GROMACS .gro file of C-alpha atoms in nm:
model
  288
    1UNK     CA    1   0.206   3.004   8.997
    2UNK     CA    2   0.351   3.195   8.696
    3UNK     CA    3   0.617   2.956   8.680
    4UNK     CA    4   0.391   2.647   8.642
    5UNK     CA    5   0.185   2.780   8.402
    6UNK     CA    6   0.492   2.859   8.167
    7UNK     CA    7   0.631   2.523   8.251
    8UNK     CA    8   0.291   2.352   8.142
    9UNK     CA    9   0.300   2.602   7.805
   10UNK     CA   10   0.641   2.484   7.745
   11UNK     CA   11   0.559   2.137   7.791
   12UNK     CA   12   0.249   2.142   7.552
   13UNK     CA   13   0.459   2.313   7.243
   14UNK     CA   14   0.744   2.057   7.256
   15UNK     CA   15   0.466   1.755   7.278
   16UNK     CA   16   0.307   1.962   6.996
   17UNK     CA   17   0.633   1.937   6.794
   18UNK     CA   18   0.730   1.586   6.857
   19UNK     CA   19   0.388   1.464   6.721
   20UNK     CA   20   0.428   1.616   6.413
   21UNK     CA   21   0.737   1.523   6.310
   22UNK     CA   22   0.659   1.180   6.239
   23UNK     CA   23   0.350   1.289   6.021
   24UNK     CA   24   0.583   1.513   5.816
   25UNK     CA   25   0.831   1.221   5.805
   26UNK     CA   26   0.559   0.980   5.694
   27UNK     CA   27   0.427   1.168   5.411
   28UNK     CA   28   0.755   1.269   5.285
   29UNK     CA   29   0.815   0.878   5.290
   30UNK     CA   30   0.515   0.804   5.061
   31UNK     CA   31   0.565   1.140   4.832
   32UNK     CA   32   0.962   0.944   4.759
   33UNK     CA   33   0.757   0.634   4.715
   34UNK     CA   34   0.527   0.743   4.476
   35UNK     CA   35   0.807   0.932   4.290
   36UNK     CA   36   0.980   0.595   4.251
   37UNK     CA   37   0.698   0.387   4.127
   38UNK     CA   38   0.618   0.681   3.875
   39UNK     CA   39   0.994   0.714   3.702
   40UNK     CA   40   0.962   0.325   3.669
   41UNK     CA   41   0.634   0.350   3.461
   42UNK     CA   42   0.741   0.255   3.093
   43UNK     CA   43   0.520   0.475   2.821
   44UNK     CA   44   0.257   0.250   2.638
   45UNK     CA   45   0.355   0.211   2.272
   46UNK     CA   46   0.084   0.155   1.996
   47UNK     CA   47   0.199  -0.118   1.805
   48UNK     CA   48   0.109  -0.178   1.429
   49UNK     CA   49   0.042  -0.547   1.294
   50UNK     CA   50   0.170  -0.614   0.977
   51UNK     CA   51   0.125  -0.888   0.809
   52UNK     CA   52   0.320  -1.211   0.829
   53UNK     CA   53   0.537  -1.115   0.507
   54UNK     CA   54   0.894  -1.027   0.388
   55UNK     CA   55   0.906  -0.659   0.384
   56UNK     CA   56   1.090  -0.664   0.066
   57UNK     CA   57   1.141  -0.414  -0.162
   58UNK     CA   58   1.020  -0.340  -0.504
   59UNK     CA   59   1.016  -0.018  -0.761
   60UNK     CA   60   0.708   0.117  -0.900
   61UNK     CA   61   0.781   0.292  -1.285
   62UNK     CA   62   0.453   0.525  -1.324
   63UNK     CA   63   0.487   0.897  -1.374
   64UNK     CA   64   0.804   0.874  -1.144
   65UNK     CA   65   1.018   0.588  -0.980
   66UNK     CA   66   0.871   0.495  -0.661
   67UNK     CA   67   1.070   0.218  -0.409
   68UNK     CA   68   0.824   0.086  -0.170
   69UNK     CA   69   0.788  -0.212   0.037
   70UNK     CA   70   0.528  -0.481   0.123
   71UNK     CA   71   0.436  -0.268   0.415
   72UNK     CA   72   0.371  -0.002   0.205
   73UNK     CA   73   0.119  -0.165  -0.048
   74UNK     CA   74  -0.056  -0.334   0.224
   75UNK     CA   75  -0.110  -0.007   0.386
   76UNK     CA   76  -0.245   0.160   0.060
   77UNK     CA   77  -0.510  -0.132  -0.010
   78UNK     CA   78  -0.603  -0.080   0.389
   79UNK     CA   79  -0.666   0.279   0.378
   80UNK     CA   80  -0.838   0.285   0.008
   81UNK     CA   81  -1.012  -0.041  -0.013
   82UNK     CA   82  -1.357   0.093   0.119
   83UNK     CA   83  -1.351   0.332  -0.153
   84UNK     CA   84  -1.228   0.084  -0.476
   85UNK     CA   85  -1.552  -0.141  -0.331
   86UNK     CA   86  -1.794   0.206  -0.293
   87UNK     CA   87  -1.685   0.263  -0.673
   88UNK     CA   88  -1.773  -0.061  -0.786
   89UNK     CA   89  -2.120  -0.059  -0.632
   90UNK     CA   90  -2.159   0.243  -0.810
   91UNK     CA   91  -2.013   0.262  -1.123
   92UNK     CA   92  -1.924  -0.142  -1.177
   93UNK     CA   93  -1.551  -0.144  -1.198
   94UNK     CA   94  -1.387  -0.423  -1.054
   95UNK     CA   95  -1.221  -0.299  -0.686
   96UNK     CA   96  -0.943  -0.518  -0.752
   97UNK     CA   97  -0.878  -0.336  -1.076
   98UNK     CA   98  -0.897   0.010  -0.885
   99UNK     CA   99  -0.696  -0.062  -0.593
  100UNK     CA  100  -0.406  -0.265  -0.852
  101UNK     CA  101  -0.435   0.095  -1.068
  102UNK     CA  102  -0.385   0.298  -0.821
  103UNK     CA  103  -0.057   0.060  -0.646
  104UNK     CA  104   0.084   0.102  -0.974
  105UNK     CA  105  -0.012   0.440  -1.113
  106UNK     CA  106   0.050   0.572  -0.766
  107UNK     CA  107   0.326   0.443  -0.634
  108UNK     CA  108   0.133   0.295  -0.365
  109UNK     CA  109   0.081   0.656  -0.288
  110UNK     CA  110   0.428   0.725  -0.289
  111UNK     CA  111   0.480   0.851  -0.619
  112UNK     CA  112   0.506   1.272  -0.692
  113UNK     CA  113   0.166   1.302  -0.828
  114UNK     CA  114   0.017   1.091  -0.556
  115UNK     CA  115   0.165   1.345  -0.300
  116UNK     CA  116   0.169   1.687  -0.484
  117UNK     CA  117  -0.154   1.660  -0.620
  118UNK     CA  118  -0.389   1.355  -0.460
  119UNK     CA  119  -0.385   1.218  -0.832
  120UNK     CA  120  -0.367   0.854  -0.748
  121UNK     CA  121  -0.414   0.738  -1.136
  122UNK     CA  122  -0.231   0.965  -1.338
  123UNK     CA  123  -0.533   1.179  -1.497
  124UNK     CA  124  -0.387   1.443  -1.740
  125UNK     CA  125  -0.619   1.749  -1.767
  126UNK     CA  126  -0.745   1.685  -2.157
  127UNK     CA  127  -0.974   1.997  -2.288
  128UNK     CA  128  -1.285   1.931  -1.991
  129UNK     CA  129  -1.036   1.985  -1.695
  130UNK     CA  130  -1.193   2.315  -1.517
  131UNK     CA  131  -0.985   2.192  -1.179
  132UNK     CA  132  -0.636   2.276  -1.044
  133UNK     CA  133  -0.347   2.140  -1.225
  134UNK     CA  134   0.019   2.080  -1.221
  135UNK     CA  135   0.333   2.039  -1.441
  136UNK     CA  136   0.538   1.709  -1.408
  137UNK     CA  137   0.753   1.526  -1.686
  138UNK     CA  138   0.627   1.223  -1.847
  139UNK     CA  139   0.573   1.137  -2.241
  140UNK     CA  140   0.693   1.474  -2.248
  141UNK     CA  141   0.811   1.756  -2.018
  142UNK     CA  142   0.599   1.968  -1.827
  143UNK     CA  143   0.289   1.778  -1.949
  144UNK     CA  144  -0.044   1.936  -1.737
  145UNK     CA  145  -0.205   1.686  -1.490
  146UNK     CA  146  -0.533   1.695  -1.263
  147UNK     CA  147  -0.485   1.815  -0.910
  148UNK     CA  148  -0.752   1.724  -0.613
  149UNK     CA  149  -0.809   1.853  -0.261
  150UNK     CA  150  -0.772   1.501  -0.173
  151UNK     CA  151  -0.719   1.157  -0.294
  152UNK     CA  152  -1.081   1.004  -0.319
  153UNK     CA  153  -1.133   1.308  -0.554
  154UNK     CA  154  -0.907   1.152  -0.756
  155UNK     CA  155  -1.058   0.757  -0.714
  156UNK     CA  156  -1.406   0.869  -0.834
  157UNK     CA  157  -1.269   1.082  -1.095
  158UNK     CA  158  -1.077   0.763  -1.249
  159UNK     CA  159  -1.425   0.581  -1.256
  160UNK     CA  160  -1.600   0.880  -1.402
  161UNK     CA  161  -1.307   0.886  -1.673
  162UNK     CA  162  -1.400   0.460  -1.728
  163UNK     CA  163  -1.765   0.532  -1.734
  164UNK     CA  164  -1.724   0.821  -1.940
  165UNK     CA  165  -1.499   0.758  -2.236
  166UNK     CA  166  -1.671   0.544  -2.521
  167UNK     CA  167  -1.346   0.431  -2.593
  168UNK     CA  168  -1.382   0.208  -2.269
  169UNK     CA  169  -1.719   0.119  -2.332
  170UNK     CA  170  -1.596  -0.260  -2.417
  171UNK     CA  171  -1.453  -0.312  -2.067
  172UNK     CA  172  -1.806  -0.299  -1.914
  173UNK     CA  173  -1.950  -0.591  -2.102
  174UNK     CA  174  -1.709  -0.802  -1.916
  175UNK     CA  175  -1.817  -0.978  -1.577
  176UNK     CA  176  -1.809  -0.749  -1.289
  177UNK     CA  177  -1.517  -0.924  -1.109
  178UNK     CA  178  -1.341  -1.060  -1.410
  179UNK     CA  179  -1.032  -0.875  -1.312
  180UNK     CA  180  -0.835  -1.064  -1.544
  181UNK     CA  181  -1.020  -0.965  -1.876
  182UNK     CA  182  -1.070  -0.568  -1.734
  183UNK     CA  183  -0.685  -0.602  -1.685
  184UNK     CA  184  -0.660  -0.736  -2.025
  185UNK     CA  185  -0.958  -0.502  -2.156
  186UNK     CA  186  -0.818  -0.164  -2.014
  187UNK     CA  187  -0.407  -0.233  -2.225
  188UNK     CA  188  -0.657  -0.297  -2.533
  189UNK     CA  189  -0.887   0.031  -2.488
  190UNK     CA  190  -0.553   0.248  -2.481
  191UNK     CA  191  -0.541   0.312  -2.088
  192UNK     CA  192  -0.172   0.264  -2.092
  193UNK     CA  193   0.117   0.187  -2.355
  194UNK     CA  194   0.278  -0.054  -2.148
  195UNK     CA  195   0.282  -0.431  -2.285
  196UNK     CA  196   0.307  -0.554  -1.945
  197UNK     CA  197   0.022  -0.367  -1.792
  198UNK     CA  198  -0.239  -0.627  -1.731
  199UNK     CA  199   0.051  -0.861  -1.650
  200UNK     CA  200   0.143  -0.571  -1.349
  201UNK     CA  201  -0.202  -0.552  -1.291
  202UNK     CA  202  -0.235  -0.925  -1.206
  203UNK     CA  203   0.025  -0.946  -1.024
  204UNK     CA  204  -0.061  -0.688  -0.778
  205UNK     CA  205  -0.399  -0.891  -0.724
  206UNK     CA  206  -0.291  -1.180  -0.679
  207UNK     CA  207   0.012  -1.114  -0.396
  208UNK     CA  208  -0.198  -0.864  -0.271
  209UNK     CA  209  -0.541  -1.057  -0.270
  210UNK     CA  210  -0.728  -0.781  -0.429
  211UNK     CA  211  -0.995  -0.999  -0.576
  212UNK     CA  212  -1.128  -1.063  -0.214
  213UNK     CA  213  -1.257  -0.709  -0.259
  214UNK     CA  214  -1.485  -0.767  -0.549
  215UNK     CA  215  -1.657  -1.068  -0.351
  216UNK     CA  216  -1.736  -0.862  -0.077
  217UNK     CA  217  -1.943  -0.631  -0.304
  218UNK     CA  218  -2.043  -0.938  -0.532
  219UNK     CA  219  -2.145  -1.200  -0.237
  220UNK     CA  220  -1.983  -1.448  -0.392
  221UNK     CA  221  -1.692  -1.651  -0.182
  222UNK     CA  222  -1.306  -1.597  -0.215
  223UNK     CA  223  -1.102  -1.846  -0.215
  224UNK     CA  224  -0.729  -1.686  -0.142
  225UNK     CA  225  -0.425  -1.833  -0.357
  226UNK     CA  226  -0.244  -2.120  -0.206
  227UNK     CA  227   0.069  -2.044  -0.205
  228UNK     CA  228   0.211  -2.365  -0.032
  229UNK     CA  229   0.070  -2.517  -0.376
  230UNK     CA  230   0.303  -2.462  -0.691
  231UNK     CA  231   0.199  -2.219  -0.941
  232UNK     CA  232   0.045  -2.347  -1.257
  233UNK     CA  233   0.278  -2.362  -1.541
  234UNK     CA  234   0.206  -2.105  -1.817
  235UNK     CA  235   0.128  -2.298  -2.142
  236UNK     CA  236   0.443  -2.287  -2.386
  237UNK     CA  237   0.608  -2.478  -2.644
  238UNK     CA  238   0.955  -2.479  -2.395
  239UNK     CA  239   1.035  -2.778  -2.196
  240UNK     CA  240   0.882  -2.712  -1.848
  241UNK     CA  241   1.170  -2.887  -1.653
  242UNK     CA  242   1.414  -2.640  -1.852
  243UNK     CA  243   1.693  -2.578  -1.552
  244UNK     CA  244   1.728  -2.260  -1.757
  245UNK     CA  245   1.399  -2.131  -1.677
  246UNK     CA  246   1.280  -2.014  -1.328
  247UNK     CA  247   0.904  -1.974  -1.259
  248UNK     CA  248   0.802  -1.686  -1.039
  249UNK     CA  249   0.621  -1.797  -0.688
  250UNK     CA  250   0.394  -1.539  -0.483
  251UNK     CA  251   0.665  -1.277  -0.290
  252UNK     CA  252   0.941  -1.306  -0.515
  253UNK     CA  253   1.114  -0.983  -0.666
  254UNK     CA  254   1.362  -0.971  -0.917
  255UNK     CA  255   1.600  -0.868  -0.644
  256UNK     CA  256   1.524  -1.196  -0.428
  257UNK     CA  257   1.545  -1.422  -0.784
  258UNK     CA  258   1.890  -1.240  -0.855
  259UNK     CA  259   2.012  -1.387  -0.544
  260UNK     CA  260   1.879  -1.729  -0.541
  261UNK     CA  261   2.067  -1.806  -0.936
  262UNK     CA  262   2.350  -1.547  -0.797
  263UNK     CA  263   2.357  -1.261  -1.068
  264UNK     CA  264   2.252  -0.888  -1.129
  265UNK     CA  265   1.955  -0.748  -1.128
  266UNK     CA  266   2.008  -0.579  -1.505
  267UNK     CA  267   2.147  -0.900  -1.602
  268UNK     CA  268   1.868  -1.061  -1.530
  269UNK     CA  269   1.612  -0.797  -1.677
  270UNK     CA  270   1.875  -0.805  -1.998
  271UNK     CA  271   1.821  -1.206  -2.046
  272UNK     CA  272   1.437  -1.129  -2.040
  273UNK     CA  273   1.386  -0.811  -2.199
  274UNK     CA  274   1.222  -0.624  -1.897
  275UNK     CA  275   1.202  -0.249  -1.898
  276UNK     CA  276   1.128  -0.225  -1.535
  277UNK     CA  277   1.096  -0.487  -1.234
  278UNK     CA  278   0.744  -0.589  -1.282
  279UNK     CA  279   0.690  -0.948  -1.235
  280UNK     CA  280   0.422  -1.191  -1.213
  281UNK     CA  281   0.337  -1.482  -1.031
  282UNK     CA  282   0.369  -1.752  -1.302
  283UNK     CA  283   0.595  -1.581  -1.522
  284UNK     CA  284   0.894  -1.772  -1.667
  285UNK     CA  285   1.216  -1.600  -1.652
  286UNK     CA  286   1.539  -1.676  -1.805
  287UNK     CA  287   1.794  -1.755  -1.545
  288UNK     CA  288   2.125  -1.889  -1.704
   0.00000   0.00000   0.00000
């Protein structure tokens, strides 16, 4: 009798055993499976939309030499544009003007003020300044300019500095979106001592489409530049099939025009008496 009963125990266990085996197999199976399936999984990547443009490259001449790119600018009007059109509701400058000022005067954010000290428009600290401040060469060395806890600091301090100064009072009897006479208006006033600053200015809103900017505020419609059209010829007394003269499209850079008529950059700034490589759409440059 003993010996059935620890025949029928010995029976039971290895039945026991053989059913689980396949279990363990099975879900080792799927564990290797699910391993597999997981190491193949490819990480999602955010991708950023640019727009449909060369990425060239350009230098910005402020309080220090910036080289940016398209990219770059585009960026700059993207993250500050809701600001330059909060500033003209308030205080009536045009947001093209602001956003163009602060490319340029910035570096498109890129420049040492911009990133030391949030001063996006090249503020010095005159007699009022209670704020921080900091040292950086420009007419002259170690000259003291405004520092902000951040950048918008710096955008409504520019239009408090417009609204402000009587010396700029002229610039606000001008339409609110005439961004050609402010650009004109502010190189008058004594806002900078560059000859080519509302030409800069311009430029920048124009390739960049600034203007649309002060329509949204205004309600008035934009109409963006064709530029499958040819630019209009500036008025002058030169002949304006001169093969000698070469007139500047939207996205061209001195660099990309050096290329096209084969020579140097300088040589080409030499034969048209440019300081820096600011150009404007419409501009005629000398080319052989």
């Amino acid at each position: 009798m003993i010996k059935k009963i620890v025949l029928l125990f010995t029976v039971l266990v290895l039945a026991s055993c053989s059913s689980s085996k396949p279990a363990i197999a099975t879900t080792q199976k799927a564990a290797a499976q699910k391993a597999r399936v997981t190491a193949t999984k490819k990480p999602v990547k955010t991708v950023k939309n640019y727009p449909s443009t060369n990425n060239t490259t350009e230098v910005i001449q402020s309080t220090s030499k910036t080289v940016v790119t398209n990219n770059v600018i585009t960026d700059y009007v993207l993250q500050y544009k809701e600001i330059a059109m909060g500033n003209m509701k308030t205080y009536g400058i045009p947001a093209s003007i602001i956003l163009a000022q602060g490319i340029l005067e910035s570096g498109a954010g890129k420049g040492d003020l911009a990133i030391e000290a949030n001063n996006h428009f090249g503020i010095k600290c005159h007699k009022d300044w209670l704020g921080e401040s900091v040292r950086h060469d420009d007419d002259a060395a170690q000259e003291c300019f405004r520092k902000y806890p951040q950048a918008s600091e710096s955008y409504r301090d520019h239009a408090l500095f417009l609204v402000g100064k009587k010396r700029y009072e002229s610039l606000f009897a001008y339409e609110k979106d005439d961004y050609k006479a402010w650009a004109k208006g502010l190189r008058a006033c004594g806002y900078a001592t560059d000859p080519n600053y509302p030409e800069k200015l311009i430029s920048y809103i124009e390739r960049y489409n600034l203007h649309q900017y002060d329509c949204q505020v205004t309600g008035k419609n934009y109409t963006p530049i064709n530029t499958s059209a040819p630019a209009k010829s500036t008025p002058s007394n030169s002949n304006s099939n001169d093969p000698n003269l070469y007139e500047v499209q939207k996205g061209d850079t001195l660099y990309s025009i050096s290329k096209k008529f084969n020579l140097l950059v300088d040589d080409l700034k030499k034969k048209n008496n440019l300081t820096d490589n600011a150009i404007s759409i419409g501009q005629r440059l000398r080319v052989k």
